PDB file of C-alpha atoms in Angstrom:
ATOM      1  CA  MET A 188     -76.375 -40.083  21.310  1.00 70.00           C
ATOM      2  CA  ARG A 189     -76.358 -37.699  24.718  1.00 87.00           C
ATOM      3  CA  ALA A 190     -73.160 -35.226  24.697  1.00 90.00           C
ATOM      4  CA  ASP A 191     -71.465 -36.607  27.878  1.00 88.00           C
ATOM      5  CA  ALA A 192     -71.297 -40.183  25.704  1.00 88.00           C
ATOM      6  CA  ALA A 193     -70.469 -38.579  22.643  1.00 91.00           C
ATOM      7  CA  GLN A 194     -67.348 -37.202  24.314  1.00 93.00           C
ATOM      8  CA  ARG A 195     -66.691 -40.339  26.363  1.00 94.00           C
ATOM      9  CA  ARG A 196     -66.691 -42.678  22.872  1.00 96.00           C
ATOM     10  CA  GLU A 197     -64.851 -39.890  20.793  1.00 95.00           C
ATOM     11  CA  ALA A 198     -61.903 -39.773  23.885  1.00 96.00           C
ATOM     12  CA  ILE A 199     -61.707 -44.061  23.901  1.00 97.00           C
ATOM     13  CA  ILE A 200     -61.355 -43.135  19.859  1.00 95.00           C
ATOM     14  CA  THR A 201     -58.347 -40.305  20.550  1.00 93.00           C
ATOM     15  CA  HIS A 202     -56.754 -42.164  22.962  1.00 94.00           C
ATOM     16  CA  ALA A 203     -56.978 -46.127  21.271  1.00 92.00           C
ATOM     17  CA  ARG A 204     -55.233 -44.048  18.106  1.00 87.00           C
ATOM     18  CA  HIS A 205     -52.496 -42.779  19.982  1.00 84.00           C
ATOM     19  CA  LEU A 206     -51.836 -46.034  22.057  1.00 87.00           C
ATOM     20  CA  PHE A 207     -51.956 -48.382  18.626  1.00 83.00           C
ATOM     21  CA  ALA A 208     -49.312 -45.719  17.812  1.00 77.00           C
ATOM     22  CA  GLU A 209     -47.274 -45.683  20.613  1.00 76.00           C
ATOM     23  CA  ARG A 210     -47.653 -49.336  21.351  1.00 76.00           C
ATOM     24  CA  GLY A 211     -48.790 -51.559  18.591  1.00 72.00           C
ATOM     25  CA  GLY A 212     -52.437 -52.769  17.522  1.00 74.00           C
ATOM     26  CA  ASP A 213     -52.605 -55.678  20.257  1.00 81.00           C
ATOM     27  CA  VAL A 214     -52.456 -52.984  23.139  1.00 87.00           C
ATOM     28  CA  ALA A 215     -54.190 -54.174  25.754  1.00 93.00           C
ATOM     29  CA  LEU A 216     -57.997 -52.989  25.999  1.00 95.00           C
ATOM     30  CA  GLU A 217     -57.825 -52.361  29.630  1.00 96.00           C
ATOM     31  CA  ALA A 218     -55.165 -49.656  28.473  1.00 96.00           C
ATOM     32  CA  VAL A 219     -57.374 -48.264  26.309  1.00 96.00           C
ATOM     33  CA  ALA A 220     -59.999 -47.953  28.807  1.00 97.00           C
ATOM     34  CA  ALA A 221     -57.568 -46.747  31.327  1.00 97.00           C
ATOM     35  CA  ALA A 222     -56.217 -43.849  29.323  1.00 96.00           C
ATOM     36  CA  SER A 223     -59.585 -42.687  27.888  1.00 96.00           C
ATOM     37  CA  GLY A 224     -60.932 -42.612  31.570  1.00 96.00           C
ATOM     38  CA  VAL A 225     -63.360 -44.521  31.325  1.00 96.00           C
ATOM     39  CA  GLY A 226     -64.191 -48.368  32.591  1.00 96.00           C
ATOM     40  CA  ILE A 227     -63.788 -51.177  30.701  1.00 97.00           C
ATOM     41  CA  ALA A 228     -67.225 -51.798  30.738  1.00 96.00           C
ATOM     42  CA  THR A 229     -67.956 -48.360  29.154  1.00 96.00           C
ATOM     43  CA  LEU A 230     -65.069 -49.360  26.374  1.00 97.00           C
ATOM     44  CA  TYR A 231     -67.369 -52.353  25.514  1.00 97.00           C
ATOM     45  CA  ARG A 232     -70.404 -50.731  25.580  1.00 95.00           C
ATOM     46  CA  ASN A 233     -69.081 -48.627  22.805  1.00 96.00           C
ATOM     47  CA  PHE A 234     -67.237 -50.826  20.986  1.00 97.00           C
ATOM     48  CA  PRO A 235     -68.256 -54.574  21.863  1.00 96.00           C
ATOM     49  CA  SER A 236     -65.006 -55.582  20.037  1.00 93.00           C
ATOM     50  CA  ARG A 237     -61.304 -54.966  19.494  1.00 90.00           C
ATOM     51  CA  GLY A 238     -62.508 -55.203  15.736  1.00 87.00           C
ATOM     52  CA  ASP A 239     -65.039 -52.169  16.407  1.00 92.00           C
ATOM     53  CA  LEU A 240     -62.403 -50.106  17.977  1.00 93.00           C
ATOM     54  CA  VAL A 241     -60.061 -50.524  15.484  1.00 86.00           C
ATOM     55  CA  HIS A 242     -62.478 -49.414  13.013  1.00 86.00           C
ATOM     56  CA  ALA A 243     -63.455 -46.183  14.795  1.00 92.00           C
ATOM     57  CA  VAL A 244     -60.094 -45.764  14.985  1.00 89.00           C
ATOM     58  CA  VAL A 245     -59.270 -45.921  10.917  1.00 84.00           C
ATOM     59  CA  GLN A 246     -62.945 -43.999  10.168  1.00 89.00           C
ATOM     60  CA  ASP A 247     -60.880 -41.012  12.179  1.00 90.00           C
ATOM     61  CA  ILE A 248     -58.046 -41.139  11.145  1.00 87.00           C
ATOM     62  CA  VAL A 249     -59.764 -41.178   7.857  1.00 89.00           C
ATOM     63  CA  GLU A 250     -61.736 -38.291   8.153  1.00 92.00           C
ATOM     64  CA  GLN A 251     -58.875 -36.759   9.365  1.00 92.00           C
ATOM     65  CA  ILE A 252     -56.779 -36.961   6.262  1.00 91.00           C
ATOM     66  CA  ILE A 253     -59.954 -35.916   4.058  1.00 94.00           C
ATOM     67  CA  HIS A 254     -60.262 -32.683   6.489  1.00 95.00           C
ATOM     68  CA  ALA A 255     -56.238 -32.597   5.623  1.00 95.00           C
ATOM     69  CA  VAL A 256     -56.480 -32.761   1.328  1.00 95.00           C
ATOM     70  CA  ASP A 257     -59.171 -29.966   2.196  1.00 94.00           C
ATOM     71  CA  GLN A 258     -57.389 -27.538   3.653  1.00 93.00           C
ATOM     72  CA  THR A 259     -54.610 -28.337   1.365  1.00 93.00           C
ATOM     73  CA  ARG A 260     -56.893 -27.405  -2.031  1.00 92.00           C
ATOM     74  CA  SER A 261     -57.356 -24.053  -0.055  1.00 89.00           C
ATOM     75  CA  THR A 262     -53.518 -23.052  -0.630  1.00 89.00           C
ATOM     76  CA  LEU A 263     -52.787 -25.234  -3.639  1.00 90.00           C
ATOM     77  CA  SER A 264     -53.595 -22.409  -6.059  1.00 90.00           C
ATOM     78  CA  THR A 265     -51.009 -19.641  -4.322  1.00 91.00           C
ATOM     79  CA  ASP A 266     -48.127 -22.191  -3.894  1.00 91.00           C
ATOM     80  CA  PRO A 267     -48.441 -26.043  -4.666  1.00 92.00           C
ATOM     81  CA  ALA A 268     -44.827 -26.797  -3.274  1.00 88.00           C
ATOM     82  CA  ALA A 269     -45.700 -25.244  -0.190  1.00 90.00           C
ATOM     83  CA  ALA A 270     -49.289 -26.556   0.305  1.00 92.00           C
ATOM     84  CA  TRP A 271     -47.811 -30.613  -0.759  1.00 91.00           C
ATOM     85  CA  LYS A 272     -44.963 -29.394   2.099  1.00 88.00           C
ATOM     86  CA  ASP A 273     -47.864 -28.752   4.269  1.00 91.00           C
ATOM     87  CA  LEU A 274     -49.891 -31.571   3.760  1.00 93.00           C
ATOM     88  CA  LEU A 275     -46.839 -34.296   4.550  1.00 89.00           C
ATOM     89  CA  SER A 276     -46.442 -32.342   7.864  1.00 88.00           C
ATOM     90  CA  SER A 277     -50.035 -32.783   8.437  1.00 91.00           C
ATOM     91  CA  LEU A 278     -50.167 -36.068   7.342  1.00 90.00           C
ATOM     92  CA  THR A 279     -46.934 -37.118   9.283  1.00 85.00           C
ATOM     93  CA  ALA A 280     -48.469 -35.920  12.489  1.00 85.00           C
ATOM     94  CA  MET A 281     -51.290 -38.050  12.401  1.00 84.00           C
ATOM     95  CA  GLU A 282     -49.562 -41.206  13.669  1.00 74.00           C
ATOM     96  CA  LEU A 283     -50.360 -43.072  10.442  1.00 79.00           C
ATOM     97  CA  GLY A 284     -48.727 -45.884  11.442  1.00 76.00           C
ATOM     98  CA  ALA A 285     -51.577 -46.339  13.920  1.00 62.00           C
ATOM     99  CA  LEU A 286     -53.608 -47.323  10.553  1.00 62.00           C
ATOM    100  CA  THR A 287     -51.227 -49.491   9.560  1.00 68.00           C
ATOM    101  CA  ASP A 288     -51.170 -51.258  12.582  1.00 58.00           C
ATOM    102  CA  GLY A 289     -55.172 -51.352  13.065  1.00 55.00           C
ATOM    103  CA  LEU A 290     -55.300 -52.732   9.005  1.00 55.00           C
ATOM    104  CA  ALA A 291     -52.329 -55.253   9.799  1.00 60.00           C
ATOM    105  CA  LEU A 292     -54.460 -56.342  13.190  1.00 52.00           C
ATOM    106  CA  GLN A 293     -57.992 -56.749  10.729  1.00 53.00           C
ATOM    107  CA  ALA A 294     -56.112 -57.983   8.028  1.00 50.00           C
ATOM    108  CA  GLY A 295     -54.707 -61.438  10.153  1.00 52.00           C
ATOM    109  CA  ALA A 296     -54.078 -63.987   7.275  1.00 45.00           C
ATOM    110  CA  VAL A 297     -55.308 -61.789   4.439  1.00 47.00           C
ATOM    111  CA  GLN A 298     -52.870 -61.656   1.427  1.00 50.00           C
ATOM    112  CA  ASP A 299     -54.621 -59.207  -0.289  1.00 54.00           C
ATOM    113  CA  LEU A 300     -55.790 -55.624   1.932  1.00 52.00           C
ATOM    114  CA  GLU A 301     -57.955 -54.376  -0.493  1.00 59.00           C
ATOM    115  CA  ALA A 302     -60.228 -57.702   0.962  1.00 56.00           C
ATOM    116  CA  THR A 303     -59.995 -56.246   4.235  1.00 56.00           C
ATOM    117  CA  PRO A 304     -62.895 -55.052   5.808  1.00 54.00           C
ATOM    118  CA  LEU A 305     -61.622 -51.392   6.343  1.00 61.00           C
ATOM    119  CA  ALA A 306     -60.465 -50.972   2.794  1.00 68.00           C
ATOM    120  CA  GLN A 307     -63.571 -49.688   2.196  1.00 71.00           C
ATOM    121  CA  VAL A 308     -63.671 -47.545   5.153  1.00 75.00           C
ATOM    122  CA  GLN A 309     -59.965 -46.024   3.623  1.00 79.00           C
ATOM    123  CA  GLN A 310     -60.982 -46.191   0.159  1.00 85.00           C
ATOM    124  CA  PRO A 311     -62.446 -41.972   0.558  1.00 90.00           C
ATOM    125  CA  ALA A 312     -59.177 -40.833   1.906  1.00 89.00           C
ATOM    126  CA  VAL A 313     -57.327 -42.792  -0.811  1.00 89.00           C
ATOM    127  CA  ASP A 314     -59.738 -41.113  -3.377  1.00 93.00           C
ATOM    128  CA  ALA A 315     -59.789 -37.449  -2.195  1.00 94.00           C
ATOM    129  CA  LEU A 316     -55.850 -38.016  -1.821  1.00 94.00           C
ATOM    130  CA  SER A 317     -55.548 -38.949  -5.608  1.00 95.00           C
ATOM    131  CA  ASP A 318     -57.503 -36.416  -7.215  1.00 96.00           C
ATOM    132  CA  LEU A 319     -55.440 -33.948  -5.091  1.00 95.00           C
ATOM    133  CA  LEU A 320     -52.145 -35.449  -6.093  1.00 94.00           C
ATOM    134  CA  ALA A 321     -53.748 -34.881  -9.675  1.00 95.00           C
ATOM    135  CA  GLU A 322     -53.954 -31.367  -9.592  1.00 94.00           C
ATOM    136  CA  LEU A 323     -50.497 -30.983  -7.714  1.00 92.00           C
ATOM    137  CA  LYS A 324     -49.330 -33.116 -10.537  1.00 91.00           C
ATOM    138  CA  ARG A 325     -50.870 -30.704 -13.144  1.00 93.00           C
ATOM    139  CA  ARG A 326     -49.144 -27.771 -11.228  1.00 92.00           C
ATOM    140  CA  GLY A 327     -45.578 -29.871 -10.723  1.00 88.00           C
ATOM    141  CA  ALA A 328     -45.396 -30.139  -7.468  1.00 88.00           C
ATOM    142  CA  VAL A 329     -45.129 -34.189  -6.872  1.00 89.00           C
ATOM    143  CA  ARG A 330     -44.051 -36.944  -9.454  1.00 87.00           C
ATOM    144  CA  GLU A 331     -46.231 -38.036 -11.715  1.00 88.00           C
ATOM    145  CA  SER A 332     -45.649 -41.596 -10.733  1.00 87.00           C
ATOM    146  CA  LEU A 333     -46.704 -40.842  -7.257  1.00 87.00           C
ATOM    147  CA  SER A 334     -49.739 -42.682  -5.741  1.00 90.00           C
ATOM    148  CA  ALA A 335     -51.985 -41.687  -3.157  1.00 90.00           C
ATOM    149  CA  LEU A 336     -51.484 -45.261  -1.558  1.00 85.00           C
ATOM    150  CA  ASP A 337     -47.750 -44.285  -1.712  1.00 85.00           C
ATOM    151  CA  VAL A 338     -47.585 -41.388   0.241  1.00 88.00           C
ATOM    152  CA  ILE A 339     -50.201 -43.120   2.764  1.00 83.00           C
ATOM    153  CA  VAL A 340     -47.697 -46.395   2.971  1.00 81.00           C
ATOM    154  CA  ALA A 341     -44.792 -43.762   3.395  1.00 85.00           C
ATOM    155  CA  VAL A 342     -45.985 -41.745   5.454  1.00 86.00           C
ATOM    156  CA  ALA A 343     -47.521 -44.614   7.878  1.00 82.00           C
ATOM    157  CA  THR A 344     -44.158 -46.323   7.275  1.00 81.00           C
ATOM    158  CA  ILE A 345     -42.428 -43.295   8.864  1.00 80.00           C
ATOM    159  CA  THR A 346     -44.332 -42.967  11.449  1.00 79.00           C
ATOM    160  CA  ARG A 347     -44.546 -46.521  12.811  1.00 76.00           C
ATOM    161  CA  PRO A 348     -44.944 -47.663  16.252  1.00 69.00           C
ATOM    162  CA  GLN A 349     -41.325 -47.153  17.796  1.00 70.00           C
ATOM    163  CA  VAL A 350     -40.193 -48.275  21.941  1.00 69.00           C
ATOM    164  CA  SER A 351     -39.835 -45.208  23.838  1.00 74.00           C
ATOM    165  CA  PRO A 352     -36.309 -45.372  24.191  1.00 84.00           C
ATOM    166  CA  ILE A 353     -36.090 -45.206  20.634  1.00 78.00           C
ATOM    167  CA  ARG A 354     -38.598 -42.450  20.339  1.00 75.00           C
ATOM    168  CA  GLY A 355     -36.578 -40.615  23.276  1.00 81.00           C
ATOM    169  CA  ALA A 356     -33.100 -41.203  21.457  1.00 84.00           C
ATOM    170  CA  ALA A 357     -34.002 -39.560  18.197  1.00 81.00           C
ATOM    171  CA  PRO A 358     -37.051 -37.886  17.980  1.00 79.00           C
ATOM    172  CA  ALA A 359     -36.664 -35.930  15.028  1.00 79.00           C
ATOM    173  CA  VAL A 360     -36.135 -38.338  13.184  1.00 79.00           C
ATOM    174  CA  PRO A 361     -40.064 -38.918  11.845  1.00 75.00           C
ATOM    175  CA  ASP A 362     -39.432 -35.409  10.625  1.00 74.00           C
ATOM    176  CA  GLN A 363     -36.260 -36.285   8.445  1.00 80.00           C
ATOM    177  CA  LEU A 364     -37.684 -38.882   6.919  1.00 79.00           C
ATOM    178  CA  ALA A 365     -40.800 -36.636   6.094  1.00 76.00           C
ATOM    179  CA  GLU A 366     -38.597 -34.164   4.581  1.00 78.00           C
ATOM    180  CA  ALA A 367     -36.618 -36.462   2.621  1.00 80.00           C
ATOM    181  CA  TYR A 368     -39.752 -38.482   1.515  1.00 75.00           C
ATOM    182  CA  LEU A 369     -40.863 -35.157   0.209  1.00 70.00           C
ATOM    183  CA  LEU A 370     -37.500 -33.751  -2.179  1.00 71.00           C
ATOM    184  CA  TRP A 371     -37.954 -37.250  -3.871  1.00 75.00           C
ATOM    185  CA  SER A 372     -41.504 -36.987  -4.315  1.00 75.00           C
ATOM    186  CA  ARG A 373     -40.916 -33.648  -5.731  1.00 74.00           C
ATOM    187  CA  GLY A 374     -38.386 -35.147  -7.893  1.00 70.00           C
ATOM    188  CA  GLN A 375     -35.722 -33.222  -6.232  1.00 62.00           C
ATOM    189  CA  GLN A 376     -32.417 -34.636  -5.394  1.00 44.00           C
ATOM    190  CA  ALA A 377     -31.401 -34.401  -1.049  1.00 41.00           C
TER     191      ALA A 377
END
């Protein structure tokens, strides 16, 4: 793929992710194309269906989660509690609520998210986070009962798309909820 084509594709994924986070998973693809600075035909050349675009967005988020986990591993030995806090902050900044919408969009009427096509895409992030949580548990930085899926769902819930007036009126709420979750997950009283 040519460099300019790869840049356009990445721009589409990035803008789709932000629009999914802001407006939900059913945002018009024309809006994604416009925000990306490409025509709708270019969007469809890169992503023949909404499902293909959602898949790419989820894959991008999974790669970012794995990167955040790897970064956390590099600081884990010096201060496990700070490493956990930094990881949670990184995950919160990723707008994981967009991942939730993407999975829901693909799941449709499916009752079990593990039966969706995107379950396999997200599994490497769940596995990487599970391994890291095991180490954090050994170091006493998080509760024993905390699972990777718990963390992903909690952060996705905290960062669920909100309408602009709500985001504008209470912009600090996701960070406040993340801090409360951090304390809970470490077994501390607020």
